[in-house]
Amino acid sequence: MTTIASGTDTLTRDALTVLQPGFPGTTAPDWLLRRLGEGLASVGLFGRNIASPEQLASLTAQLRAERDDVLVAIDEEGGDVTRLEVRTGSSFPGNHALGAVDDVSLTLEVAAELGRRLAECGVNLNWAPSADVNSNPANPVIGVRSFGADPGLVARHTAAYVTGLQSAGVAACTKHFPGHGDTAVDSHHALPRIDADPAVLTERELTPFRAAIAAGTRAVMSAHILVPALDPARPATLSPRILTTLLREELGYDGLIVTDGMEMQAVAATYGIERGSVLAVAAGADAICVGGGLADDETVRRLRDALVTAVRTGELPEQRLADAAERVRALARWTAPRGTTAAGPDERTARAGGSAGRADVGLIAARRALRLTGDDVFTPLTDPPYVAALTPVANIAVGDETPWGVAAELGRLLPGTDTGSFAGADAGHAALIAAGERRIVAVVRDEHRHPWMAAALDILLRARPDTVVVEMGVPQAPPRGALHIATHGAARVCGRAAAEVIAAGPPA
């Protein structure tokens, strides 16, 4: 059983309990283990913490040796946003691909298999799924992380994902409340604003969250966005009107409310992480996520002290902090009976509603998500092509360390395939020169959001109309090329599915 260090008072313990910090390295540092002994109840994992499933299992076992009921959280959406497979690309397509297939049983099975793999590694809280309705094509941070632009579609797949993930004993954390889909600003960099009226918000943004709550999501993550129709003064993470009145009272949600990363500039640049954390807990948040960029003992100490001071000065009611800490402990109790390893086949089948699961379900889903234009006249390639990756800057949620594209998979099917990455005004001409006489496969990501990318593709197609185009973002631009493949995501399995079509032709 967990033993809290002697001398740790209740207020200090509660302040530590509501924090979800990250840390550097692939083993737990001494300061983190000490904080777990003092009352810290959660940790957050990122790509920097993971080298392999075996290493991750050892890390989570190290944490549980210090505190057996610790919540180990991860940002594992599958698709473009992966931490479990950060160096190779995900074995699962992301939400947009699942939405394109629109088979809720498949979404449930994918989420259950992803949850099984997380549980085997000792992870019991996943900051997923994204329930955002990607209604703004210019959105720079959601995009393929969303199931789509239709609220009903997003709602039914969000519910299926929550059910599948939690069938493996991993708590779902549905995000980003009240909805990050209609934004043109990335909250990692600045404060986005949604100027929709209440009726639109109710029917569009809130519909998937109502479905997630009905499905029993154990956690909800708040968004660092300003929604004037709900609160003209404060972003959702810091808004009592949004977190307490709307989410708790009007929608009837009683689970854990987790903030998005408090070091993100949408909050940190205006309020600072200490004051932002105090305001978030006062507004109704139960857990403070911090550690994507701030991952040290000093940060934990500062946040703990800020919360304790706020209680002692009367700015933060002590009961509010106590209630938040109790919700963290309640989620830990929910995960505890499920253990730190996956359920056996019979138990997993029962939890997932009869589907025993398939290890290759991610690839199956990626293949089903493909949308082909020009495939009726396309002849599969037999010689190794040149893959021209027109590469935008990755958003922080995705990160730039995770590989994407089709070159690696094409190289496996067509040995000798070469590749290059291009960006900016000269990308098209540079790609033509690099390709020489070889057949070109142009890989794009959200062509509609990047004028330079569309211009580069214009140059390639004028000079080489037999170019194959693979769109690995949201397919908003009109399809073009000798063959156009929309993968609805840039996960490794999406690249494999596209490469199979290029080298072997469309499936029967």
XYZ file of C-alpha atoms in Angstrom:
508
model
C 0.000 0.000 0.000
C 1.028 3.597 -0.572
C 2.575 5.289 2.432
C 2.614 9.088 2.529
C 5.779 10.531 4.023
C 5.405 11.610 7.654
C 5.230 15.337 8.123
C 3.230 15.935 4.936
C 0.115 17.850 5.997
C -3.252 17.357 4.309
C -3.215 20.680 2.470
C 0.252 20.105 1.022
C -0.644 16.537 0.114
C -3.793 17.659 -1.693
C -1.828 20.311 -3.583
C 0.599 17.650 -4.790
C -2.212 15.218 -5.587
C -3.797 17.495 -8.198
C -0.568 17.891 -10.203
C 0.256 15.794 -13.274
C 3.906 16.648 -13.998
C 6.237 15.270 -16.608
C 9.897 14.459 -16.168
C 12.966 13.880 -18.355
C 14.540 10.549 -19.136
C 13.538 6.905 -19.423
C 13.818 6.181 -15.708
C 12.158 8.060 -12.872
C 14.405 10.702 -11.288
C 14.907 10.714 -7.535
C 12.928 13.922 -7.065
C 9.852 12.386 -8.704
C 9.987 9.285 -6.526
C 10.326 11.513 -3.460
C 7.286 13.552 -4.505
C 5.260 10.364 -4.971
C 6.078 9.521 -1.371
C 4.881 12.971 -0.294
C 1.499 12.794 -2.022
C 1.989 13.277 -5.769
C -0.568 10.942 -7.373
C -0.044 11.297 -11.138
C 2.718 11.569 -13.702
C 2.575 12.401 -17.397
C 4.611 10.583 -20.022
C 5.865 11.995 -23.312
C 7.989 10.735 -26.176
C 11.189 11.581 -24.313
C 10.291 8.982 -21.677
C 9.809 6.031 -24.018
C 12.365 3.878 -25.810
C 10.442 0.594 -26.098
C 7.415 -1.165 -24.613
C 9.706 -3.179 -22.346
C 11.457 -0.053 -21.064
C 8.107 1.661 -20.512
C 6.832 -1.300 -18.497
C 9.967 -1.124 -16.346
C 9.466 2.605 -15.833
C 5.850 2.271 -14.724
C 6.839 -0.596 -12.407
C 9.480 1.702 -10.889
C 6.796 4.333 -10.255
C 4.408 1.808 -8.700
C 7.123 0.479 -6.424
C 7.008 3.926 -4.814
C 3.230 4.434 -5.040
C 1.064 1.522 -6.097
C -1.987 3.627 -7.007
C -0.199 6.202 -9.163
C -2.000 7.417 -12.280
C 0.345 7.115 -15.243
C -0.954 9.342 -18.041
C 0.118 9.574 -21.662
C -0.839 11.572 -24.748
C -1.383 8.591 -27.049
C -4.017 9.423 -29.647
C -2.672 7.045 -32.253
C -2.279 8.451 -35.741
C -0.150 11.569 -35.972
C 0.065 12.034 -32.185
C 1.895 9.044 -30.760
C 4.185 8.698 -27.778
C 4.236 4.905 -27.578
C 5.740 4.740 -31.094
C 7.223 8.209 -31.288
C 10.345 7.098 -33.182
C 8.686 4.797 -35.704
C 5.202 6.179 -36.288
C 1.982 4.693 -35.023
C 0.555 1.251 -35.712
C -2.896 2.855 -35.580
C -4.487 5.430 -37.873
C -5.784 8.521 -36.133
C -9.289 9.796 -35.610
C -9.752 11.305 -39.068
C -9.084 7.961 -40.748
C -11.553 6.232 -38.421
C -14.109 8.925 -39.164
C -13.581 8.432 -42.897
C -14.363 4.717 -42.523
C -17.307 5.541 -40.228
C -17.595 2.090 -38.706
C -18.092 2.521 -34.964
C -17.318 -1.135 -34.287
C -13.927 -0.654 -35.965
C -13.249 2.480 -33.912
C -14.106 0.591 -30.729
C -11.789 -2.266 -31.718
C -8.901 0.076 -32.571
C -9.279 1.892 -29.246
C -9.510 -1.389 -27.331
C -6.317 -2.686 -28.944
C -4.509 0.595 -28.287
C -5.729 0.467 -24.696
C -4.533 -3.118 -24.354
C -1.028 -2.122 -25.435
C -0.984 0.810 -23.041
C -2.210 -1.360 -20.160
C 0.494 -3.935 -20.865
C 3.030 -1.142 -20.368
C 1.432 -0.015 -17.100
C -0.286 3.122 -18.434
C -3.766 3.663 -17.004
C -4.837 7.156 -18.167
C -4.794 8.272 -21.791
C -5.256 11.950 -22.714
C -7.489 10.901 -25.622
C -9.685 10.940 -27.622
C -10.029 14.315 -29.274
C -13.751 15.084 -29.479
C -13.194 18.336 -31.369
C -15.372 18.949 -34.428
C -12.888 20.167 -37.050
C -15.265 22.702 -38.573
C -12.543 25.227 -39.490
C -10.415 23.991 -42.435
C -7.668 26.431 -41.393
C -7.281 24.782 -37.988
C -3.515 24.352 -37.462
C -3.547 22.059 -34.444
C -6.574 19.706 -34.640
C -7.039 18.611 -38.272
C -6.622 14.849 -38.602
C -6.764 14.530 -34.814
C -10.536 15.027 -35.203
C -12.954 12.362 -36.411
C -14.359 14.948 -38.834
C -16.438 18.074 -39.354
C -19.868 16.562 -38.672
C -20.937 16.685 -35.001
C -22.971 13.496 -35.202
C -20.107 11.515 -36.717
C -17.648 12.876 -34.156
C -20.061 12.068 -31.335
C -20.637 8.425 -32.229
C -16.933 7.734 -32.778
C -15.938 9.562 -29.603
C -18.330 7.353 -27.646
C -16.989 4.215 -29.337
C -13.401 5.239 -28.655
C -14.124 5.903 -24.975
C -15.844 2.531 -24.658
C -13.034 0.662 -26.406
C -10.213 2.317 -24.517
C -11.837 1.852 -21.126
C -12.636 -1.792 -21.900
C -8.883 -2.349 -21.533
C -8.831 -0.712 -18.096
C -7.316 2.545 -19.362
C -9.232 5.694 -18.452
C -10.191 7.914 -21.379
C -9.670 11.669 -21.163
C -11.942 13.275 -23.757
C -10.607 16.612 -25.046
C -10.504 19.615 -25.591
C -13.613 20.938 -23.789
C -15.699 22.818 -24.865
C -14.240 22.152 -28.357
C -11.072 23.249 -30.187
C -12.260 22.567 -33.742
C -13.298 26.041 -34.892
C -9.944 27.719 -34.252
C -7.280 29.131 -36.555
C -4.688 29.567 -33.786
C -2.650 26.888 -32.014
C -3.068 27.276 -28.247
C 0.516 26.138 -27.776
C 1.501 29.555 -29.155
C -1.365 31.979 -28.405
C -4.948 32.166 -27.163
C -7.484 30.987 -29.778
C -10.957 32.513 -29.882
C -14.212 30.942 -31.030
C -16.881 33.498 -31.948
C -19.828 31.134 -32.306
C -23.215 31.834 -30.783
C -24.609 29.607 -28.000
C -26.925 27.662 -30.305
C -24.048 26.697 -32.609
C -21.861 25.725 -29.673
C -24.628 23.544 -28.250
C -25.292 21.678 -31.488
C -21.732 21.524 -32.797
C -19.033 21.697 -30.107
C -20.923 20.124 -27.217
C -22.576 17.200 -29.025
C -19.490 14.913 -28.905
C -18.851 15.734 -25.249
C -22.410 14.806 -24.342
C -21.822 11.485 -26.103
C -18.541 10.947 -24.241
C -20.206 11.643 -20.907
C -23.017 9.221 -21.754
C -20.362 6.621 -22.654
C -18.793 7.043 -19.214
C -15.568 8.880 -19.983
C -13.532 8.938 -16.791
C -11.821 12.245 -17.538
C -12.320 15.369 -19.633
C -9.538 17.760 -20.645
C -10.189 21.485 -20.846
C -9.121 23.703 -23.745
C -7.123 26.902 -23.514
C -9.558 28.786 -25.748
C -11.664 31.909 -25.316
C -15.350 31.409 -26.085
C -17.034 34.817 -25.547
C -20.551 33.377 -25.818
C -19.777 31.319 -22.714
C -17.250 33.506 -20.901
C -15.956 36.737 -22.463
C -13.184 37.194 -19.911
C -11.380 33.910 -19.282
C -10.299 30.912 -21.362
C -12.174 27.685 -20.724
C -9.484 26.179 -18.480
C -9.828 29.121 -16.076
C -13.576 29.667 -16.385
C -16.018 28.653 -13.603
C -18.859 29.281 -16.060
C -17.461 26.689 -18.478
C -15.985 24.053 -16.151
C -18.440 24.182 -13.248
C -21.705 25.638 -14.541
C -21.640 24.127 -18.036
C -19.655 20.892 -17.710
C -20.557 19.907 -14.162
C -24.050 21.295 -13.677
C -25.619 21.548 -17.139
C -24.011 18.490 -18.751
C -24.011 16.483 -15.533
C -20.376 15.370 -15.673
C -18.908 14.162 -12.369
C -15.549 12.673 -13.382
C -12.047 14.110 -13.393
C -11.418 17.423 -15.159
C -7.821 17.732 -16.372
C -6.313 20.900 -17.802
C -4.404 21.009 -21.043
C -0.702 21.719 -20.547
C -0.389 24.789 -18.311
C 2.919 25.776 -19.905
C 1.150 26.420 -23.227
C 1.296 30.079 -24.167
C -2.496 30.515 -24.330
C -2.430 30.514 -20.512
C 1.214 30.887 -19.482
C 1.856 34.067 -21.454
C -0.988 35.950 -19.755
C -1.412 34.376 -16.336
C 1.774 32.415 -15.685
C 1.641 28.758 -14.706
C 1.336 29.355 -10.957
C -1.578 31.787 -11.080
C -3.085 29.890 -14.014
C -3.061 26.683 -11.962
C -4.737 28.366 -8.997
C -7.426 29.863 -11.229
C -7.959 26.522 -12.983
C -8.579 24.622 -9.740
C -10.810 27.426 -8.477
C -12.772 27.240 -11.738
C -13.419 23.514 -11.319
C -10.379 21.680 -12.704
C -9.206 18.694 -10.640
C -5.814 17.957 -12.163
C -3.128 20.281 -13.512
C -1.277 18.907 -16.517
C 2.228 20.339 -16.732
C 5.385 18.851 -18.109
C 5.379 18.970 -21.893
C 8.076 21.616 -21.662
C 8.441 22.058 -17.896
C 9.602 18.856 -16.270
C 11.515 19.363 -13.050
C 11.177 19.392 -9.293
C 11.293 23.179 -9.146
C 8.120 23.413 -11.243
C 6.335 20.941 -8.974
C 7.432 22.861 -5.892
C 6.287 26.198 -7.329
C 2.859 24.882 -8.264
C 2.390 23.102 -4.939
C 3.323 26.247 -3.037
C 1.089 28.442 -5.205
C -1.931 26.245 -4.437
C -1.152 26.077 -0.712
C -0.679 29.845 -0.531
C -3.930 30.454 -2.409
C -5.813 28.377 0.150
C -4.176 30.098 3.086
C -4.935 33.568 1.701
C -8.536 32.689 0.934
C -8.201 32.928 -2.859
C -8.837 29.192 -3.307
C -11.386 27.464 -1.044
C -9.752 24.588 0.800
C -12.773 22.379 0.119
C -12.403 22.962 -3.637
C -8.813 21.715 -3.511
C -9.837 18.774 -1.328
C -12.629 17.838 -3.751
C -10.218 18.009 -6.682
C -7.712 15.754 -4.915
C -10.459 13.270 -4.064
C -11.474 13.022 -7.722
C -7.875 12.165 -8.593
C -7.887 9.440 -5.955
C -11.277 8.188 -7.157
C -9.908 7.690 -10.676
C -6.913 5.872 -9.220
C -9.327 3.547 -7.413
C -11.176 2.885 -10.691
C -7.951 1.840 -12.414
C -6.584 -0.215 -9.506
C -8.695 -3.417 -9.879
C -7.685 -3.628 -13.515
C -4.024 -3.950 -12.637
C -1.082 -2.878 -14.771
C -1.216 -5.582 -17.433
C -3.716 -6.368 -20.147
C -6.751 -8.526 -19.590
C -6.686 -12.036 -20.932
C -8.454 -12.820 -24.231
C -11.717 -13.962 -22.643
C -11.940 -10.960 -20.325
C -10.972 -8.548 -23.087
C -13.631 -10.052 -25.354
C -16.288 -9.549 -22.691
C -15.246 -5.953 -22.049
C -15.163 -5.023 -25.733
C -18.591 -6.451 -26.416
C -17.553 -9.719 -28.072
C -14.589 -8.734 -30.238
C -11.391 -10.500 -29.162
C -9.347 -7.950 -31.102
C -6.809 -8.247 -33.899
C -3.204 -7.148 -33.550
C -3.310 -5.825 -37.133
C -6.556 -3.894 -36.674
C -4.676 -0.616 -37.162
C -3.479 -1.594 -40.612
C -6.925 -2.917 -41.501
C -8.422 0.440 -40.521
C -5.766 2.398 -42.446
C -6.483 0.419 -45.612
C -10.214 0.979 -45.271
C -9.671 4.724 -44.789
C -7.964 5.263 -48.153
C -9.825 7.324 -50.738
C -8.508 6.936 -54.299
C -9.015 9.143 -57.349
C -7.730 7.979 -60.715
C -7.284 4.391 -59.617
C -9.404 3.108 -62.506
C -6.618 3.959 -64.995
C -3.581 3.789 -62.726
C -0.856 1.245 -63.431
C 1.117 0.209 -60.341
C 4.768 1.215 -60.259
C 7.375 -1.448 -60.901
C 10.510 0.722 -60.751
C 11.618 2.583 -57.621
C 10.231 6.142 -57.645
C 11.427 9.378 -56.117
C 9.331 10.456 -53.121
C 9.125 14.238 -52.812
C 7.840 15.044 -49.329
C 6.441 18.596 -49.258
C 6.943 19.032 -45.553
C 5.201 21.674 -43.398
C 6.283 22.593 -39.894
C 4.744 20.060 -37.506
C 2.571 21.424 -34.723
C 3.810 20.875 -31.177
C 1.162 18.262 -30.380
C 2.453 16.080 -33.210
C 6.144 16.906 -32.751
C 8.851 16.760 -35.384
C 10.566 13.594 -34.139
C 7.932 11.171 -35.444
C 8.571 10.011 -39.028
C 5.767 10.288 -41.577
C 5.206 9.730 -45.272
C 5.365 6.772 -47.648
C 9.072 6.587 -48.508
C 10.025 3.947 -45.960
C 7.172 1.629 -46.940
C 7.719 2.176 -50.657
C 11.391 1.415 -50.143
C 10.413 -1.918 -48.643
C 8.132 -2.757 -51.588
C 10.253 -1.132 -54.301
C 13.903 -1.292 -53.201
C 15.906 1.655 -54.434
C 13.200 4.222 -53.734
C 14.798 7.549 -52.889
C 13.323 10.534 -51.053
C 13.835 14.170 -50.178
C 12.073 16.763 -48.037
C 11.140 20.136 -49.533
C 9.500 23.309 -48.273
C 9.082 26.934 -49.276
C 8.869 28.886 -52.511
C 11.387 26.766 -54.424
C 10.095 23.382 -53.289
C 8.596 22.342 -56.637
C 11.651 23.147 -58.759
C 14.000 21.610 -56.198
C 11.979 18.388 -56.143
C 12.024 18.158 -59.954
C 15.785 18.504 -60.035
C 16.259 15.928 -57.284
C 13.919 13.422 -58.940
C 15.629 13.477 -62.327
C 13.948 10.990 -64.644
C 12.409 8.910 -61.894
C 8.667 8.704 -61.398
C 7.587 11.142 -58.690
C 5.394 10.416 -55.708
C 4.536 13.770 -54.096
C 3.494 13.560 -50.467
C 1.604 16.504 -48.964
C 0.031 17.256 -45.605
C -2.908 19.681 -45.542
C -2.251 21.130 -49.001
C -5.190 23.523 -48.554
C -3.496 25.264 -45.602
C -0.137 25.895 -47.280
C -0.034 28.055 -50.443
C 3.626 27.195 -51.040
C 2.726 23.501 -51.024
C -0.079 23.946 -53.549
C 2.265 25.977 -55.766
C 4.957 23.301 -55.564
C 2.433 20.661 -56.541
C 1.356 22.840 -59.497
C 4.962 22.893 -60.726
C 5.404 19.147 -60.326
C 2.174 18.271 -62.119
C 2.786 20.649 -65.026
C 6.202 19.129 -65.631
C 5.323 15.561 -64.695
C 1.590 14.857 -65.049
C 2.196 11.187 -64.173
C 3.034 12.221 -60.593
C 1.266 10.298 -57.846
C -0.068 12.548 -55.078
C -0.538 11.303 -51.519
C -2.434 13.650 -49.180
C -1.720 12.669 -45.566
C -3.611 15.509 -43.903
C -7.217 16.647 -44.205
C -8.155 16.231 -47.901
C -9.739 19.629 -48.573
C -8.020 20.527 -51.864
C -9.412 18.980 -55.085
C -7.703 15.659 -55.863
C -5.173 15.757 -58.683
C -2.331 13.725 -60.124
C -2.204 10.488 -62.100
C -3.368 8.875 -58.877
C -4.506 10.773 -55.785
C -4.533 8.926 -52.463
C -6.113 10.496 -49.393
C -4.946 8.627 -46.308
C -6.664 10.878 -43.707
C -3.559 10.835 -41.518
C 0.207 10.450 -41.503
C 0.658 7.447 -39.202
C 3.075 4.740 -40.272
C 0.184 2.397 -41.111
C -1.370 5.092 -43.314
C 1.899 5.305 -45.240
C 2.004 1.549 -45.567
C -1.555 1.374 -46.876
C -0.796 4.059 -49.495
C 2.474 2.374 -50.513
C 0.667 -0.896 -51.099
C -1.656 0.800 -53.593
C 1.226 2.543 -55.407
C 3.265 -0.653 -55.739
C 0.550 -3.272 -56.114
C -2.574 -1.418 -57.198
C -5.890 -0.826 -55.444
C -7.300 -3.756 -53.465
C -10.015 -5.760 -55.123
